[in-house]
Amino acid sequence: MSDRTRLWEYVETWRGACVDFLTLGRTLTDEEAALPTDLPGWDVHACIAHIAHLESVLAGLPQPEATVPEGLAHVRGPMGAWTEQGVLARRGRSVAALLEEIEASVARRYDALEADPPTDPRARPDPGFPGLPWDTETLLRNRPLDVWMHEQDIRRAVDRPGNLDSAAARHTIGYLAGSLPVVVGKRVAPPVGTVVALEVPDVDVDVAGTVVIGEDGRARASDAEPDVRIVLSPEAFVLLAGGRRPPERVEAKLEGDEDLGRRVLAKMAVTP
């Protein structure tokens, strides 16, 4: 697959994720917008405001300002403060207004990308996010994940599960599953020769993976019999890998070395 084809697939997956997000958002009541999510400090309205903020930035539109109070426990570092500022600046807007902002921003950005399709994965995106040294591929690959993950945050908050089989869902689950070598090799760091397998059945993407720790301490793909096999539902995997809930609040099946399995589960969060 060429760079241009791969990058454009990310664009189309992001656009589809945004359509799904908007469709869900238009079914929400004012009461549901105030419900808390798994993200500390954020309710459903904040998740929608966050997407409105980032899509507006990427569409090159001017941004409203707001002051982020000091001492917010869920705000960490300059990027966290910048993200929170975008949410707080939209706190007084209705859900309908936020969805209109998202729809207009997505249309504007998609038109721009269609007129000048990305071809160089290493190029710096313009616009991009301040403070993040992402190249074009990293930005385009992360947008479907961010939109879909927040759609799922909202779905859990309002008790409307679903959309686990969309292109954005498959993209996100596959993307997160690719972090297994890092989780096992760097974070858990078990002895040389340790083999860990991860399975996420009932999802239309190949996320089954087995890794072994080599002499250099790195985890590599393997077909050896695992010391532990971790089996997670798609939603359970997303909750853990997305950092939404701790292992004790997620159902997991461990076959083999359960202590090792629990250590892997505890280190599985790879995105906030």
mmCIF file with all atom_site columns, C-alpha atoms in Angstrom, residues 48-200:
data_model
loop_
_atom_site.group_PDB
_atom_site.id
_atom_site.type_symbol
_atom_site.label_atom_id
_atom_site.label_alt_id
_atom_site.label_comp_id
_atom_site.label_asym_id
_atom_site.label_entity_id
_atom_site.label_seq_id
_atom_site.pdbx_PDB_ins_code
_atom_site.Cartn_x
_atom_site.Cartn_y
_atom_site.Cartn_z
_atom_site.occupancy
_atom_site.B_iso_or_equiv
_atom_site.pdbx_formal_charge
_atom_site.auth_seq_id
_atom_site.auth_comp_id
_atom_site.auth_asym_id
_atom_site.auth_atom_id
_atom_site.pdbx_PDB_model_num
ATOM 1   C CA . ILE A 1 48  ? -18.339 16.717  22.961 1.00 0.00 ? 48  ILE A CA 1
ATOM 2   C CA . ALA A 1 49  ? -16.662 20.064  23.634 1.00 0.00 ? 49  ALA A CA 1
ATOM 3   C CA . HIS A 1 50  ? -13.258 18.378  23.410 1.00 0.00 ? 50  HIS A CA 1
ATOM 4   C CA . ILE A 1 51  ? -13.974 16.998  19.956 1.00 0.00 ? 51  ILE A CA 1
ATOM 5   C CA . ALA A 1 52  ? -15.373 20.372  18.888 1.00 0.00 ? 52  ALA A CA 1
ATOM 6   C CA . HIS A 1 53  ? -12.159 22.029  20.094 1.00 0.00 ? 53  HIS A CA 1
ATOM 7   C CA . LEU A 1 54  ? -9.715  19.716  18.324 1.00 0.00 ? 54  LEU A CA 1
ATOM 8   C CA . GLU A 1 55  ? -11.627 19.560  15.053 1.00 0.00 ? 55  GLU A CA 1
ATOM 9   C CA . SER A 1 56  ? -11.962 23.324  15.047 1.00 0.00 ? 56  SER A CA 1
ATOM 10  C CA . VAL A 1 57  ? -8.212  23.714  15.569 1.00 0.00 ? 57  VAL A CA 1
ATOM 11  C CA . LEU A 1 58  ? -7.437  21.322  12.716 1.00 0.00 ? 58  LEU A CA 1
ATOM 12  C CA . ALA A 1 59  ? -9.875  23.197  10.499 1.00 0.00 ? 59  ALA A CA 1
ATOM 13  C CA . GLY A 1 60  ? -7.803  26.337  11.099 1.00 0.00 ? 60  GLY A CA 1
ATOM 14  C CA . LEU A 1 61  ? -10.563 28.276  12.845 1.00 0.00 ? 61  LEU A CA 1
ATOM 15  C CA . PRO A 1 62  ? -10.037 30.934  15.560 1.00 0.00 ? 62  PRO A CA 1
ATOM 16  C CA . GLN A 1 63  ? -10.401 29.662  19.107 1.00 0.00 ? 63  GLN A CA 1
ATOM 17  C CA . PRO A 1 64  ? -12.324 31.086  22.073 1.00 0.00 ? 64  PRO A CA 1
ATOM 18  C CA . GLU A 1 65  ? -10.303 31.642  25.228 1.00 0.00 ? 65  GLU A CA 1
ATOM 19  C CA . ALA A 1 66  ? -10.822 30.516  28.794 1.00 0.00 ? 66  ALA A CA 1
ATOM 20  C CA . THR A 1 67  ? -8.736  30.408  31.946 1.00 0.00 ? 67  THR A CA 1
ATOM 21  C CA . VAL A 1 68  ? -7.938  26.993  33.368 1.00 0.00 ? 68  VAL A CA 1
ATOM 22  C CA . PRO A 1 69  ? -8.120  27.114  37.197 1.00 0.00 ? 69  PRO A CA 1
ATOM 23  C CA . GLU A 1 70  ? -5.072  25.895  39.064 1.00 0.00 ? 70  GLU A CA 1
ATOM 24  C CA . GLY A 1 71  ? -5.222  22.669  40.996 1.00 0.00 ? 71  GLY A CA 1
ATOM 25  C CA . LEU A 1 72  ? -7.525  20.644  38.738 1.00 0.00 ? 72  LEU A CA 1
ATOM 26  C CA . ALA A 1 73  ? -6.520  17.055  39.514 1.00 0.00 ? 73  ALA A CA 1
ATOM 27  C CA . HIS A 1 74  ? -7.301  15.764  36.021 1.00 0.00 ? 74  HIS A CA 1
ATOM 28  C CA . VAL A 1 75  ? -5.202  18.406  34.242 1.00 0.00 ? 75  VAL A CA 1
ATOM 29  C CA . ARG A 1 76  ? -1.596  17.335  33.803 1.00 0.00 ? 76  ARG A CA 1
ATOM 30  C CA . GLY A 1 77  ? 1.085   19.321  32.028 1.00 0.00 ? 77  GLY A CA 1
ATOM 31  C CA . PRO A 1 78  ? 0.889   22.006  29.329 1.00 0.00 ? 78  PRO A CA 1
ATOM 32  C CA . MET A 1 79  ? -0.921  19.765  26.833 1.00 0.00 ? 79  MET A CA 1
ATOM 33  C CA . GLY A 1 80  ? -3.511  18.844  29.434 1.00 0.00 ? 80  GLY A CA 1
ATOM 34  C CA . ALA A 1 81  ? -4.053  22.518  30.243 1.00 0.00 ? 81  ALA A CA 1
ATOM 35  C CA . TRP A 1 82  ? -4.425  23.370  26.558 1.00 0.00 ? 82  TRP A CA 1
ATOM 36  C CA . THR A 1 83  ? -6.946  20.564  26.109 1.00 0.00 ? 83  THR A CA 1
ATOM 37  C CA . GLU A 1 84  ? -8.904  21.672  29.169 1.00 0.00 ? 84  GLU A CA 1
ATOM 38  C CA . GLN A 1 85  ? -8.924  25.267  27.979 1.00 0.00 ? 85  GLN A CA 1
ATOM 39  C CA . GLY A 1 86  ? -10.723 24.213  24.805 1.00 0.00 ? 86  GLY A CA 1
ATOM 40  C CA . VAL A 1 87  ? -13.356 22.400  26.862 1.00 0.00 ? 87  VAL A CA 1
ATOM 41  C CA . LEU A 1 88  ? -13.883 25.222  29.355 1.00 0.00 ? 88  LEU A CA 1
ATOM 42  C CA . ALA A 1 89  ? -14.177 27.788  26.568 1.00 0.00 ? 89  ALA A CA 1
ATOM 43  C CA . ARG A 1 90  ? -17.214 25.854  25.295 1.00 0.00 ? 90  ARG A CA 1
ATOM 44  C CA . ARG A 1 91  ? -18.851 25.077  28.650 1.00 0.00 ? 91  ARG A CA 1
ATOM 45  C CA . GLY A 1 92  ? -21.723 27.518  28.086 1.00 0.00 ? 92  GLY A CA 1
ATOM 46  C CA . ARG A 1 93  ? -22.614 26.227  24.634 1.00 0.00 ? 93  ARG A CA 1
ATOM 47  C CA . SER A 1 94  ? -25.476 23.822  24.027 1.00 0.00 ? 94  SER A CA 1
ATOM 48  C CA . VAL A 1 95  ? -24.847 20.304  22.766 1.00 0.00 ? 95  VAL A CA 1
ATOM 49  C CA . ALA A 1 96  ? -26.579 21.256  19.529 1.00 0.00 ? 96  ALA A CA 1
ATOM 50  C CA . ALA A 1 97  ? -24.192 24.191  19.032 1.00 0.00 ? 97  ALA A CA 1
ATOM 51  C CA . LEU A 1 98  ? -21.174 21.989  19.718 1.00 0.00 ? 98  LEU A CA 1
ATOM 52  C CA . LEU A 1 99  ? -22.347 19.411  17.210 1.00 0.00 ? 99  LEU A CA 1
ATOM 53  C CA . GLU A 1 100 ? -22.839 22.143  14.616 1.00 0.00 ? 100 GLU A CA 1
ATOM 54  C CA . GLU A 1 101 ? -19.271 23.291  15.276 1.00 0.00 ? 101 GLU A CA 1
ATOM 55  C CA . ILE A 1 102 ? -17.951 19.753  14.837 1.00 0.00 ? 102 ILE A CA 1
ATOM 56  C CA . GLU A 1 103 ? -19.911 19.207  11.624 1.00 0.00 ? 103 GLU A CA 1
ATOM 57  C CA . ALA A 1 104 ? -18.736 22.480  10.086 1.00 0.00 ? 104 ALA A CA 1
ATOM 58  C CA . SER A 1 105 ? -15.120 21.928  11.143 1.00 0.00 ? 105 SER A CA 1
ATOM 59  C CA . VAL A 1 106 ? -15.026 18.379  9.800  1.00 0.00 ? 106 VAL A CA 1
ATOM 60  C CA . ALA A 1 107 ? -16.511 19.470  6.482  1.00 0.00 ? 107 ALA A CA 1
ATOM 61  C CA . ARG A 1 108 ? -14.010 22.317  6.180  1.00 0.00 ? 108 ARG A CA 1
ATOM 62  C CA . ARG A 1 109 ? -11.041 20.094  6.985  1.00 0.00 ? 109 ARG A CA 1
ATOM 63  C CA . TYR A 1 110 ? -12.183 17.235  4.768  1.00 0.00 ? 110 TYR A CA 1
ATOM 64  C CA . ASP A 1 111 ? -12.589 19.618  1.825  1.00 0.00 ? 111 ASP A CA 1
ATOM 65  C CA . ALA A 1 112 ? -9.065  20.922  2.412  1.00 0.00 ? 112 ALA A CA 1
ATOM 66  C CA . LEU A 1 113 ? -7.617  17.412  2.609  1.00 0.00 ? 113 LEU A CA 1
ATOM 67  C CA . GLU A 1 114 ? -9.521  16.343  -0.489 1.00 0.00 ? 114 GLU A CA 1
ATOM 68  C CA . ALA A 1 115 ? -8.187  19.349  -2.408 1.00 0.00 ? 115 ALA A CA 1
ATOM 69  C CA . ASP A 1 116 ? -4.615  18.629  -1.286 1.00 0.00 ? 116 ASP A CA 1
ATOM 70  C CA . PRO A 1 117 ? -4.373  14.968  -0.196 1.00 0.00 ? 117 PRO A CA 1
ATOM 71  C CA . PRO A 1 118 ? -1.555  14.099  2.220  1.00 0.00 ? 118 PRO A CA 1
ATOM 72  C CA . THR A 1 119 ? 1.259   12.161  0.584  1.00 0.00 ? 119 THR A CA 1
ATOM 73  C CA . ASP A 1 120 ? 4.256   12.470  2.933  1.00 0.00 ? 120 ASP A CA 1
ATOM 74  C CA . PRO A 1 121 ? 3.764   10.663  6.261  1.00 0.00 ? 121 PRO A CA 1
ATOM 75  C CA . ARG A 1 122 ? 6.795   12.418  7.805  1.00 0.00 ? 122 ARG A CA 1
ATOM 76  C CA . ALA A 1 123 ? 5.724   15.957  6.907  1.00 0.00 ? 123 ALA A CA 1
ATOM 77  C CA . ARG A 1 124 ? 4.673   18.337  9.689  1.00 0.00 ? 124 ARG A CA 1
ATOM 78  C CA . PRO A 1 125 ? 0.894   18.847  9.591  1.00 0.00 ? 125 PRO A CA 1
ATOM 79  C CA . ASP A 1 126 ? -0.431  22.350  9.161  1.00 0.00 ? 126 ASP A CA 1
ATOM 80  C CA . PRO A 1 127 ? -2.498  23.001  11.150 1.00 0.00 ? 127 PRO A CA 1
ATOM 81  C CA . GLY A 1 128 ? -1.404  20.674  13.922 1.00 0.00 ? 128 GLY A CA 1
ATOM 82  C CA . PHE A 1 129 ? -1.679  20.657  17.686 1.00 0.00 ? 129 PHE A CA 1
ATOM 83  C CA . PRO A 1 130 ? 0.590   23.064  19.606 1.00 0.00 ? 130 PRO A CA 1
ATOM 84  C CA . GLY A 1 131 ? 3.197   21.344  21.708 1.00 0.00 ? 131 GLY A CA 1
ATOM 85  C CA . LEU A 1 132 ? 2.914   17.980  19.951 1.00 0.00 ? 132 LEU A CA 1
ATOM 86  C CA . PRO A 1 133 ? 5.753   17.092  17.558 1.00 0.00 ? 133 PRO A CA 1
ATOM 87  C CA . TRP A 1 134 ? 3.518   14.762  15.550 1.00 0.00 ? 134 TRP A CA 1
ATOM 88  C CA . ASP A 1 135 ? 4.105   14.151  11.889 1.00 0.00 ? 135 ASP A CA 1
ATOM 89  C CA . THR A 1 136 ? 1.249   13.847  9.402  1.00 0.00 ? 136 THR A CA 1
ATOM 90  C CA . GLU A 1 137 ? 0.895   10.092  9.765  1.00 0.00 ? 137 GLU A CA 1
ATOM 91  C CA . THR A 1 138 ? 0.749   10.221  13.555 1.00 0.00 ? 138 THR A CA 1
ATOM 92  C CA . LEU A 1 139 ? -1.879  12.963  13.506 1.00 0.00 ? 139 LEU A CA 1
ATOM 93  C CA . LEU A 1 140 ? -4.071  11.282  10.898 1.00 0.00 ? 140 LEU A CA 1
ATOM 94  C CA . ARG A 1 141 ? -3.753  7.895   12.591 1.00 0.00 ? 141 ARG A CA 1
ATOM 95  C CA . ASN A 1 142 ? -4.719  9.297   15.982 1.00 0.00 ? 142 ASN A CA 1
ATOM 96  C CA . ARG A 1 143 ? -7.813  11.258  14.961 1.00 0.00 ? 143 ARG A CA 1
ATOM 97  C CA . PRO A 1 144 ? -10.132 8.257   14.356 1.00 0.00 ? 144 PRO A CA 1
ATOM 98  C CA . LEU A 1 145 ? -8.971  6.793   17.662 1.00 0.00 ? 145 LEU A CA 1
ATOM 99  C CA . ASP A 1 146 ? -9.699  9.975   19.610 1.00 0.00 ? 146 ASP A CA 1
ATOM 100 C CA . VAL A 1 147 ? -13.151 10.510  18.114 1.00 0.00 ? 147 VAL A CA 1
ATOM 101 C CA . TRP A 1 148 ? -14.228 6.875   18.488 1.00 0.00 ? 148 TRP A CA 1
ATOM 102 C CA . MET A 1 149 ? -12.866 6.559   22.027 1.00 0.00 ? 149 MET A CA 1
ATOM 103 C CA . HIS A 1 150 ? -14.877 9.584   23.122 1.00 0.00 ? 150 HIS A CA 1
ATOM 104 C CA . GLU A 1 151 ? -17.957 8.231   21.384 1.00 0.00 ? 151 GLU A CA 1
ATOM 105 C CA . GLN A 1 152 ? -17.514 5.120   23.527 1.00 0.00 ? 152 GLN A CA 1
ATOM 106 C CA . ASP A 1 153 ? -17.021 7.271   26.650 1.00 0.00 ? 153 ASP A CA 1
ATOM 107 C CA . ILE A 1 154 ? -20.393 8.850   25.929 1.00 0.00 ? 154 ILE A CA 1
ATOM 108 C CA . ARG A 1 155 ? -22.068 5.522   25.158 1.00 0.00 ? 155 ARG A CA 1
ATOM 109 C CA . ARG A 1 156 ? -21.009 4.091   28.508 1.00 0.00 ? 156 ARG A CA 1
ATOM 110 C CA . ALA A 1 157 ? -22.137 7.202   30.351 1.00 0.00 ? 157 ALA A CA 1
ATOM 111 C CA . VAL A 1 158 ? -25.630 7.115   28.826 1.00 0.00 ? 158 VAL A CA 1
ATOM 112 C CA . ASP A 1 159 ? -25.843 3.303   28.814 1.00 0.00 ? 159 ASP A CA 1
ATOM 113 C CA . ARG A 1 160 ? -26.112 2.991   25.036 1.00 0.00 ? 160 ARG A CA 1
ATOM 114 C CA . PRO A 1 161 ? -23.427 0.471   24.085 1.00 0.00 ? 161 PRO A CA 1
ATOM 115 C CA . GLY A 1 162 ? -22.688 -0.170  20.439 1.00 0.00 ? 162 GLY A CA 1
ATOM 116 C CA . ASN A 1 163 ? -20.669 0.700   17.333 1.00 0.00 ? 163 ASN A CA 1
ATOM 117 C CA . LEU A 1 164 ? -17.947 -1.811  18.135 1.00 0.00 ? 164 LEU A CA 1
ATOM 118 C CA . ASP A 1 165 ? -17.772 -3.018  14.527 1.00 0.00 ? 165 ASP A CA 1
ATOM 119 C CA . SER A 1 166 ? -17.230 0.232   12.595 1.00 0.00 ? 166 SER A CA 1
ATOM 120 C CA . ALA A 1 167 ? -14.107 1.065   10.622 1.00 0.00 ? 167 ALA A CA 1
ATOM 121 C CA . ALA A 1 168 ? -13.042 3.415   13.422 1.00 0.00 ? 168 ALA A CA 1
ATOM 122 C CA . ALA A 1 169 ? -13.576 0.676   16.015 1.00 0.00 ? 169 ALA A CA 1
ATOM 123 C CA . ARG A 1 170 ? -11.431 -1.779  14.058 1.00 0.00 ? 170 ARG A CA 1
ATOM 124 C CA . HIS A 1 171 ? -8.800  0.884   13.487 1.00 0.00 ? 171 HIS A CA 1
ATOM 125 C CA . THR A 1 172 ? -8.651  1.790   17.180 1.00 0.00 ? 172 THR A CA 1
ATOM 126 C CA . ILE A 1 173 ? -8.592  -1.742  18.541 1.00 0.00 ? 173 ILE A CA 1
ATOM 127 C CA . GLY A 1 174 ? -5.906  -2.791  16.079 1.00 0.00 ? 174 GLY A CA 1
ATOM 128 C CA . TYR A 1 175 ? -3.877  0.337   16.827 1.00 0.00 ? 175 TYR A CA 1
ATOM 129 C CA . LEU A 1 176 ? -3.999  -0.222  20.587 1.00 0.00 ? 176 LEU A CA 1
ATOM 130 C CA . ALA A 1 177 ? -3.244  -3.939  20.271 1.00 0.00 ? 177 ALA A CA 1
ATOM 131 C CA . GLY A 1 178 ? -0.039  -3.062  18.456 1.00 0.00 ? 178 GLY A CA 1
ATOM 132 C CA . SER A 1 179 ? 1.343   -1.786  21.768 1.00 0.00 ? 179 SER A CA 1
ATOM 133 C CA . LEU A 1 180 ? 1.564   -5.288  23.284 1.00 0.00 ? 180 LEU A CA 1
ATOM 134 C CA . PRO A 1 181 ? 5.374   -5.574  22.798 1.00 0.00 ? 181 PRO A CA 1
ATOM 135 C CA . VAL A 1 182 ? 5.873   -2.260  24.600 1.00 0.00 ? 182 VAL A CA 1
ATOM 136 C CA . VAL A 1 183 ? 3.512   -3.202  27.424 1.00 0.00 ? 183 VAL A CA 1
ATOM 137 C CA . VAL A 1 184 ? 5.150   -6.578  28.012 1.00 0.00 ? 184 VAL A CA 1
ATOM 138 C CA . GLY A 1 185 ? 8.778   -5.802  27.166 1.00 0.00 ? 185 GLY A CA 1
ATOM 139 C CA . LYS A 1 186 ? 9.223   -2.327  28.662 1.00 0.00 ? 186 LYS A CA 1
ATOM 140 C CA . ARG A 1 187 ? 6.527   -1.961  31.289 1.00 0.00 ? 187 ARG A CA 1
ATOM 141 C CA . VAL A 1 188 ? 6.198   -5.449  32.741 1.00 0.00 ? 188 VAL A CA 1
ATOM 142 C CA . ALA A 1 189 ? 9.746   -6.569  31.838 1.00 0.00 ? 189 ALA A CA 1
ATOM 143 C CA . PRO A 1 190 ? 9.441   -10.274 32.762 1.00 0.00 ? 190 PRO A CA 1
ATOM 144 C CA . PRO A 1 191 ? 12.415  -12.666 32.512 1.00 0.00 ? 191 PRO A CA 1
ATOM 145 C CA . VAL A 1 192 ? 13.971  -13.659 29.190 1.00 0.00 ? 192 VAL A CA 1
ATOM 146 C CA . GLY A 1 193 ? 11.927  -16.345 27.478 1.00 0.00 ? 193 GLY A CA 1
ATOM 147 C CA . THR A 1 194 ? 8.586   -15.289 28.974 1.00 0.00 ? 194 THR A CA 1
ATOM 148 C CA . VAL A 1 195 ? 5.742   -15.619 26.470 1.00 0.00 ? 195 VAL A CA 1
ATOM 149 C CA . VAL A 1 196 ? 2.499   -13.611 26.680 1.00 0.00 ? 196 VAL A CA 1
ATOM 150 C CA . ALA A 1 197 ? -0.521  -13.964 24.386 1.00 0.00 ? 197 ALA A CA 1
ATOM 151 C CA . LEU A 1 198 ? -3.395  -11.517 23.952 1.00 0.00 ? 198 LEU A CA 1
ATOM 152 C CA . GLU A 1 199 ? -6.716  -12.382 22.338 1.00 0.00 ? 199 GLU A CA 1
ATOM 153 C CA . VAL A 1 200 ? -9.648  -10.088 21.616 1.00 0.00 ? 200 VAL A CA 1
#
